[in-house]
Short mmCIF file of C-alpha atoms and ligand atoms in Angstrom, two decimals:
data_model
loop_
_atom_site.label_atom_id
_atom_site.label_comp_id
_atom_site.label_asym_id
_atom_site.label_seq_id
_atom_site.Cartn_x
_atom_site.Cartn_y
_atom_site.Cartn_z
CA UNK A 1 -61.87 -26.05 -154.32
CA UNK A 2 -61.01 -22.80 -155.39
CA UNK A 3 -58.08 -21.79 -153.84
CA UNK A 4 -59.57 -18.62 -153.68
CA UNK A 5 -59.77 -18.65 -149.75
CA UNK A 6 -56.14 -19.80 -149.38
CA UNK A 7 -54.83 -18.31 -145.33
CA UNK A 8 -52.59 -15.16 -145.94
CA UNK A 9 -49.83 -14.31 -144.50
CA UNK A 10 -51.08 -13.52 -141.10
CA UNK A 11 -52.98 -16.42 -140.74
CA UNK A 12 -56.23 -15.25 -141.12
CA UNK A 13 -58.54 -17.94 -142.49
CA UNK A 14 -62.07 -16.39 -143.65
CA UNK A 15 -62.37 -13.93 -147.04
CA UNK A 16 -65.53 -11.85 -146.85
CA UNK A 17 -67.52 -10.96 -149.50
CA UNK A 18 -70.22 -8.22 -150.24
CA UNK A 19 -72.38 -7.36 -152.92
CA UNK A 20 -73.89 -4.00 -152.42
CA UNK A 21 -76.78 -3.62 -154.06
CA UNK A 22 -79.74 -0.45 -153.91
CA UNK A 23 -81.42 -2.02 -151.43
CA UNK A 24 -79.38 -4.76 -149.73
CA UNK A 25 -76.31 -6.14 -149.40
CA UNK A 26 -75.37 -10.00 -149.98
CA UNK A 27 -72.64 -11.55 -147.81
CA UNK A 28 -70.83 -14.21 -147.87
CA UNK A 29 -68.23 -15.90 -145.76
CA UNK A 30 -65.73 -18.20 -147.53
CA UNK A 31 -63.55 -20.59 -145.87
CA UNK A 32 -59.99 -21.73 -146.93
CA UNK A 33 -61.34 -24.67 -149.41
CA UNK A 34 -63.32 -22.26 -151.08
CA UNK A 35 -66.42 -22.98 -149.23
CA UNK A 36 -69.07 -20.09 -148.41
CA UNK A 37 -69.44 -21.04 -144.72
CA UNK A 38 -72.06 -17.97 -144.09
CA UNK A 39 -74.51 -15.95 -145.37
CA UNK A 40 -76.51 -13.38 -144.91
CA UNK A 41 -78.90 -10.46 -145.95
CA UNK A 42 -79.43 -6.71 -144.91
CA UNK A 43 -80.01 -3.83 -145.62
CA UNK A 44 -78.49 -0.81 -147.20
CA UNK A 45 -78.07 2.57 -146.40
CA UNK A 46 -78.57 5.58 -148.50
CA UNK A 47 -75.53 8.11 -148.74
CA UNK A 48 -72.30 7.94 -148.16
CA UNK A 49 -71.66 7.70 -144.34
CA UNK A 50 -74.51 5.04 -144.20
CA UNK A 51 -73.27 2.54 -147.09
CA UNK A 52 -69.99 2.50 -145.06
CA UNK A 53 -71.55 1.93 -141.70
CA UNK A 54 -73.75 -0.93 -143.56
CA UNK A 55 -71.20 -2.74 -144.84
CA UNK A 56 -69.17 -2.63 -141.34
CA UNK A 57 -72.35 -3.96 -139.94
CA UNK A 58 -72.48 -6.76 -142.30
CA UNK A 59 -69.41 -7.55 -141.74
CA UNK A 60 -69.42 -8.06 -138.16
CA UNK A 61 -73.40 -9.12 -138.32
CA UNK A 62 -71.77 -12.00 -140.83
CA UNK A 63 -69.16 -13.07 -138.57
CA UNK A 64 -71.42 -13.27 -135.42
CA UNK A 65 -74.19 -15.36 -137.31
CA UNK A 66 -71.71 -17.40 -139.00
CA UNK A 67 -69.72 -18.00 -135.84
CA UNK A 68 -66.30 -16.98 -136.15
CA UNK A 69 -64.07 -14.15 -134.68
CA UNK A 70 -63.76 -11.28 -136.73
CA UNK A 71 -59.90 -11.72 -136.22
CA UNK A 72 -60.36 -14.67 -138.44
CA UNK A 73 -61.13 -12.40 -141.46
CA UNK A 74 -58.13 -11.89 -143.74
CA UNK A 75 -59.91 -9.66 -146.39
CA UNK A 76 -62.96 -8.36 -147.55
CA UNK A 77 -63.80 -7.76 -151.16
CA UNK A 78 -66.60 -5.44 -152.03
CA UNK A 79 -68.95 -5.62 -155.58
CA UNK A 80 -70.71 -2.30 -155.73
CA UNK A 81 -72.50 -0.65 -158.96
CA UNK A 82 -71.32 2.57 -160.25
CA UNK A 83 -67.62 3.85 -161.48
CA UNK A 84 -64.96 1.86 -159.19
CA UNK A 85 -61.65 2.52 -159.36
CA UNK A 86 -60.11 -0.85 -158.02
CA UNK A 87 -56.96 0.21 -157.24
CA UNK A 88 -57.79 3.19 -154.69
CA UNK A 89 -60.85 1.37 -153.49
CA UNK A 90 -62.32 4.73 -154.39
CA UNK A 91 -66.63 4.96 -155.99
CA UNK A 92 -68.32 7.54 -158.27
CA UNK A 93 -71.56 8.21 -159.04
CA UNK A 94 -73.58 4.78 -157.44
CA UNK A 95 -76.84 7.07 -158.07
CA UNK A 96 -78.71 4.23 -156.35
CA UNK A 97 -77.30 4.13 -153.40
CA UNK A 98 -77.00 7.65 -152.85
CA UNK A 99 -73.19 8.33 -153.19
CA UNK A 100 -71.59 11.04 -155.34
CA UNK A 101 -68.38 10.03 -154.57
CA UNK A 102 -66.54 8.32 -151.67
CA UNK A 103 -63.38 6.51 -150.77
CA UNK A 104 -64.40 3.28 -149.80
CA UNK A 105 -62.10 0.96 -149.31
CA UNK A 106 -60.08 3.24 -146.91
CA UNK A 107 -63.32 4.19 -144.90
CA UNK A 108 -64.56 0.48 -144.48
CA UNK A 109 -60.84 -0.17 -143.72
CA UNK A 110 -60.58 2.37 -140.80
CA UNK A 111 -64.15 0.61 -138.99
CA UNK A 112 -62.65 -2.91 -139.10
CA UNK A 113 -58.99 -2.72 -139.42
CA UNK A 114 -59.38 -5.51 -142.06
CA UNK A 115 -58.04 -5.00 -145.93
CA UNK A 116 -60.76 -4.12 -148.80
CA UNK A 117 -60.75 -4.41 -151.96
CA UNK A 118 -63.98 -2.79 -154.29
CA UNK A 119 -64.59 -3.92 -157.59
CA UNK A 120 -67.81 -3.26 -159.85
CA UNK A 121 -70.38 -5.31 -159.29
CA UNK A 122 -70.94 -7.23 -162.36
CA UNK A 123 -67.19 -7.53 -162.72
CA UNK A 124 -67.01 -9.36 -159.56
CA UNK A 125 -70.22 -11.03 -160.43
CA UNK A 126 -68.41 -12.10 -163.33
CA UNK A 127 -65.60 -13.72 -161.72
CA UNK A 128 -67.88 -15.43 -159.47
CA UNK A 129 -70.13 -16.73 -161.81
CA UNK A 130 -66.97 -17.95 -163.91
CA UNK A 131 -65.86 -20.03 -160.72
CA UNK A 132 -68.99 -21.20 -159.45
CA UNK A 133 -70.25 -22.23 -162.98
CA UNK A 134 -66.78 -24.27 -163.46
CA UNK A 135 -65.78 -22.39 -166.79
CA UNK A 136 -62.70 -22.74 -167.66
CA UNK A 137 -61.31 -20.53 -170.28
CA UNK A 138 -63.28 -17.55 -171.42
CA UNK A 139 -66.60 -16.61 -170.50
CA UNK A 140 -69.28 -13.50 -170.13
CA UNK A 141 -71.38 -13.18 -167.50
CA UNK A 142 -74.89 -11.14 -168.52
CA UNK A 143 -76.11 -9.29 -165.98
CA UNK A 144 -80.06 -8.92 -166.68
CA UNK A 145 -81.44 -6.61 -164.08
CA UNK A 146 -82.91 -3.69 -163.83
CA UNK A 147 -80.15 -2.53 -166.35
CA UNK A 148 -77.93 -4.76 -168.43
CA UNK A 149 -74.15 -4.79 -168.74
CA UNK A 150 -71.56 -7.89 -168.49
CA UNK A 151 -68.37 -8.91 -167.18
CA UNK A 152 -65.73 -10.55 -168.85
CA UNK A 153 -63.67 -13.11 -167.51
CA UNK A 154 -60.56 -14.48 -169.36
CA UNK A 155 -58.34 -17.41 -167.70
CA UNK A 156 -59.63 -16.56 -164.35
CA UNK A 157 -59.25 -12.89 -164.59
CA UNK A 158 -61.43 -9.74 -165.45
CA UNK A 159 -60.97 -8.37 -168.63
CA UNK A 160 -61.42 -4.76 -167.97
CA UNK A 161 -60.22 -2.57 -170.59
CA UNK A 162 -58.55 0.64 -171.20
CA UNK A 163 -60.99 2.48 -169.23
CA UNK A 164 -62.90 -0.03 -167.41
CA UNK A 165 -65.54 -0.09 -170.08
CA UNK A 166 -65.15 -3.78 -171.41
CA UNK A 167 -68.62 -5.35 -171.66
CA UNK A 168 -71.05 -2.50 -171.32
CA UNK A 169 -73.13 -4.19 -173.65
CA UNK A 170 -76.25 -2.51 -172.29
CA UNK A 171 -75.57 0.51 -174.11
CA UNK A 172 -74.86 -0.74 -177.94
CA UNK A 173 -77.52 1.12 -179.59
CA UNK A 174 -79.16 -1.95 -181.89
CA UNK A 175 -82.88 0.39 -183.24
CA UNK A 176 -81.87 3.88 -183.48
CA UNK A 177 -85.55 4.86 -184.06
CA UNK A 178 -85.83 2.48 -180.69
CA UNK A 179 -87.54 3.74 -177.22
CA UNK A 180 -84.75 5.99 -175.35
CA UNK A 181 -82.48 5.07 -173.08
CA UNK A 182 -81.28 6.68 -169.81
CA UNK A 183 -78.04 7.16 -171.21
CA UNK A 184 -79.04 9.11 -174.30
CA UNK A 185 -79.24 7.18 -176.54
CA UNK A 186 -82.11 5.51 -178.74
CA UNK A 187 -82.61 1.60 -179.13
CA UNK A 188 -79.65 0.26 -176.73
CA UNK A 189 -79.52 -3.05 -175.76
CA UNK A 190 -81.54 -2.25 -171.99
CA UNK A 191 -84.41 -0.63 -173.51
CA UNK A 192 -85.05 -4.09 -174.91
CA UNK A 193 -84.15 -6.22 -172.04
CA UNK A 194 -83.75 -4.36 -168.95
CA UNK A 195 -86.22 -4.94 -166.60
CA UNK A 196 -86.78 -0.93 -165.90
CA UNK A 197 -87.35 -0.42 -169.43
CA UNK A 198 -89.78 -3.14 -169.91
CA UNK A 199 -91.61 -2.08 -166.32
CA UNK A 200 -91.85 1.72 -167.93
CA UNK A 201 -92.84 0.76 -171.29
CA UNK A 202 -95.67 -2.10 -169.85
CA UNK A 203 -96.65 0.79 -167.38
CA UNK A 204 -98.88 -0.92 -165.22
CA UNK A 205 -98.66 -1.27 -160.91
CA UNK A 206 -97.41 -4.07 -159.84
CA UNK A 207 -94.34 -5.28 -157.70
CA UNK A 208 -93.60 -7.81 -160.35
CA UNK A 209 -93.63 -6.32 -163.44
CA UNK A 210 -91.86 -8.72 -165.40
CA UNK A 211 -93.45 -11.76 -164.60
CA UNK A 212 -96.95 -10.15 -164.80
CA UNK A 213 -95.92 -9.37 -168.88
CA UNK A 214 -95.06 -12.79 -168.99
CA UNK A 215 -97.99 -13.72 -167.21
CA UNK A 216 -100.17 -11.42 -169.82
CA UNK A 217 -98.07 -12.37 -172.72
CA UNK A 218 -99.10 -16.58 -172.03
CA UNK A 219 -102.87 -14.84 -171.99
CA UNK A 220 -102.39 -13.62 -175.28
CA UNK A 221 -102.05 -9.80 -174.35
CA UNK A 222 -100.54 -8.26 -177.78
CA UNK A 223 -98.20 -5.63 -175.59
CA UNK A 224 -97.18 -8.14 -173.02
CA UNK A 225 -96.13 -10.53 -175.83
CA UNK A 226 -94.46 -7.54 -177.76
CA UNK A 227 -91.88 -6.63 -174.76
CA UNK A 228 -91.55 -10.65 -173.90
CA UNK A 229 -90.06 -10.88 -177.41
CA UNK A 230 -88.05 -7.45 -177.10
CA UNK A 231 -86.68 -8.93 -174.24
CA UNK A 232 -85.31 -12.29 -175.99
CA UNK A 233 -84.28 -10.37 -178.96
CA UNK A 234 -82.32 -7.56 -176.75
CA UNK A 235 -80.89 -10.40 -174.67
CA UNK A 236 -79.88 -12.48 -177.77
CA UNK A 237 -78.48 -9.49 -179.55
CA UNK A 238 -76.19 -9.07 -176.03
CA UNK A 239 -75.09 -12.72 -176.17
CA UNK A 240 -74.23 -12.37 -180.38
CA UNK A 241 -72.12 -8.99 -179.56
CA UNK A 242 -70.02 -11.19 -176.33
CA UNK A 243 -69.35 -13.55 -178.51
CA UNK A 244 -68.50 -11.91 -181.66
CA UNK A 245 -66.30 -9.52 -179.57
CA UNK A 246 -64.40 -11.56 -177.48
CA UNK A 247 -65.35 -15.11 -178.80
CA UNK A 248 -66.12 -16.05 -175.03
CA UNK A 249 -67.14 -19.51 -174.94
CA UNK A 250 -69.87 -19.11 -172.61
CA UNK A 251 -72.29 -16.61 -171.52
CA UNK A 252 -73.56 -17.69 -168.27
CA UNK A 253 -76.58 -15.41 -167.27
CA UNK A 254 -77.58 -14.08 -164.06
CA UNK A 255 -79.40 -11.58 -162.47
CA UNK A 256 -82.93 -10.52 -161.15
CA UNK A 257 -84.73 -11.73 -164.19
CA UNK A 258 -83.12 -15.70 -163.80
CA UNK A 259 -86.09 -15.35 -161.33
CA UNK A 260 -88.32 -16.35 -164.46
CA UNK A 261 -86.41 -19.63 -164.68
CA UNK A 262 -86.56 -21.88 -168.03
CA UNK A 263 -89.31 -19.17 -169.23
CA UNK A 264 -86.34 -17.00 -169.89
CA UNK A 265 -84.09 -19.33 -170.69
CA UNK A 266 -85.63 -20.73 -173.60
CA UNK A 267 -86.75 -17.59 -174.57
CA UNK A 268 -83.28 -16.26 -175.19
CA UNK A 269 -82.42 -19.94 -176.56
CA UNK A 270 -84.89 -19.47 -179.17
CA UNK A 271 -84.32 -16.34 -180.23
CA UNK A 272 -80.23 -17.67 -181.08
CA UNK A 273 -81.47 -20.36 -182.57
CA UNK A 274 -84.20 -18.00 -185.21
CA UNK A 275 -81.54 -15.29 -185.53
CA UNK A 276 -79.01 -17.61 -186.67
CA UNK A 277 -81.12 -19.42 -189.26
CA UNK A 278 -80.54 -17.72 -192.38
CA UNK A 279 -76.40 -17.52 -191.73
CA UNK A 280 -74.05 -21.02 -192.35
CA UNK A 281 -71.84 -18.69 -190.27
CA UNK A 282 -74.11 -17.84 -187.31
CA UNK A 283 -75.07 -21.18 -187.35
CA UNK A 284 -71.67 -22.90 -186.78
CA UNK A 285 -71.56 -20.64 -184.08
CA UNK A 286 -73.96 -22.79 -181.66
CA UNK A 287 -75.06 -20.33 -179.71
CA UNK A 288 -78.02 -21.43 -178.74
CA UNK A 289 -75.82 -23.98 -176.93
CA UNK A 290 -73.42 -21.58 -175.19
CA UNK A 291 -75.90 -19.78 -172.59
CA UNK A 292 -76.31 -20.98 -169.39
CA UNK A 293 -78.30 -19.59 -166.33
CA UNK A 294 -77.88 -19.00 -163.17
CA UNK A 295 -80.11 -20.04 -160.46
CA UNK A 296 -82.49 -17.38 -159.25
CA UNK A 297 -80.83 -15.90 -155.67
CA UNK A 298 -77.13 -17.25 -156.66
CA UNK A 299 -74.59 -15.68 -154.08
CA UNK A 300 -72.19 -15.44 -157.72
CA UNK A 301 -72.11 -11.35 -157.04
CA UNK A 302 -71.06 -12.45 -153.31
CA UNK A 303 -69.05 -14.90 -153.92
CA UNK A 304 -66.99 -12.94 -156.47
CA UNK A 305 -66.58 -9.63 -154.18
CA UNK A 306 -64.68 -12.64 -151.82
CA UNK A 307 -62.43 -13.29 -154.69
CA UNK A 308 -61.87 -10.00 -155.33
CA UNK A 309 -60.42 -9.59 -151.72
CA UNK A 310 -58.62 -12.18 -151.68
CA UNK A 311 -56.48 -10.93 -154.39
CA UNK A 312 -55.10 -8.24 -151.89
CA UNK A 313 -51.57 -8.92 -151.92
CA UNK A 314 -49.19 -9.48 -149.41
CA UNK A 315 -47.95 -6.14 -149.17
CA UNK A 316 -50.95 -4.98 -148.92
CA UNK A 317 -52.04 -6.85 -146.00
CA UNK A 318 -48.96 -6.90 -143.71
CA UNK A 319 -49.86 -2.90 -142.55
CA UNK A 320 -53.07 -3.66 -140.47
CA UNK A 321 -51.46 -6.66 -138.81
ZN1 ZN B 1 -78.26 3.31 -173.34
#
């Protein structure tokens, strides 16, 4: 129970959510006990005019499979990468999917005649993770993809900042003489644990990069084991700044490297545990003890987007009725 699916005002029963990813887009169906009642995967499009016409697809694709009139859908929230402003719906620069900038909420409104609401995607990842973890409180959710950033999430809401920049851990610089980084910069955060940078830096074919450095790095191949311990030490230095800077009390971890299980896990575990050794103070911190993961193919991203609709108010939703 949630409360997060709660009917609205005009009666409508079923919150949609969608994580739009590069290549597809996760969606979820949530029913009024907070219950994802539906699932499903497709793809994306590339551009502008095709991510909208994907995620009205979806949409409708969702409610057919899941077997409920789209009339029953009160809201749909959307978790999409790239600058969102969540208060005009409105997304800039999502260089993966192709869009420069677009007005998305009002163009996904217009196919369906059904509210949205667009959010970033690890912030709504965030808020999902916080809820389907069970944290109450504070937490950070670490986002360990391709690139790394996190969401915060205090007493049930995300903590977004000034300028929407809270938790862009990715970029802290922590080696300036460090391998560079997209953004600029030398030694941030992602060049140690993102899985891009480790895939450039092991530089070998492969669809699984990651895993085959882990795979080398059990062999006793010196590189492999080099970037497996960059990327515990990048992700351990991510968890140290969340918790120094807003003294979350858990970082729950998710992403497309959870696919390496307990291999990651106590990985990162470790490398709290050895970087707290020499410090009473980092000690008494427990770190160690205050990651969690979340299981590989979660619908956390999904299931956040939902909540993110279904904070459309009233107002808001009375116009399309
Ligand atoms: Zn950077």
């Amino acid at each position: 129970m949630t409360g997060a699916g709660a009917a609205d005002p005009s009666g409508r029963l079923i919150r949609v959510g969608l994580d739009v990813g590069g290549t597809k887009i996760d969606a979820v169906a949530v029913d009024p006990a907070g219950d994802i009642r539906g699932r499903l995967r497709r793809p994306t499009g590339w551009g502008e005019n095709a991510v909208v016409e994907s995620i009205v697809t979806a949409v409708t694709a969702l409610a057919e499979e899941s077997g409920f009139p789209i009339s029953d859908v009160g809201s749909v929230g959307i978790g999409i990468p790239g600058l969102v402003d969540a208060e005009s719906g409105r997304v800039d620069h999502a260089v993966n999917l192709g869009v420069e900038s677009l007005d998305l909420a009002a163009r996904a409104e217009q196919g369906l005649g059904i509210p949205f609401r667009v959010e970033n995607d690890v912030k709504a990842a965030a808020l999902g993770a916080a809820v389907l973890s069970g944290v109450a409180g504070s937490m950070a959710y670490l986002n360990l993809g391709t690139g790394v950033a996190a969401g915060i999430v205090i007493d049930g809401r995300i903590w977004r900042g000034s300028r929407g920049t809270a938790g862009e851990v990715g970029h802290l610089s922590v080696d300036p003489r460090g391998r560079l980084c997209g953004c600029g910069q030398h030694g941030c955060v992602e060049t140690f644990c993102g899985g891009g940078a480790l895939a450039k830096a092991w530089g070998r074919p492969g669809a699984l990069p990651i895993r085959d450095i882990f795979d080398a790095a059990d062999a006793g191949d010196p590189l492999a084991m080099g970037l497996r311990d960059d990327l515990y030490h990048g992700a351990a230095a991510a968890v140290r700044v969340l918790v120094l800077s807003a003294d979350v009390e858990t970082v729950v971890i998710g992403g497309g490297l959870t696919a390496l299980g307990d291999r990651l896990e106590n990985g990162i575990r470790a490398a709290l545990h050895a970087g707290a050794e020499a410090s009473p103070f980092m000690r008494s911190l427990r770190l160690d003890e205050r990651i969690e993961l979340l299981p590989a193919g979660s619908p956390a991203a999904a299931f956040g987007a939902a909540l993110v609709g279904a904070s459309i108010t009233e107002k808001e939703i009375v116009p399309h009725g």
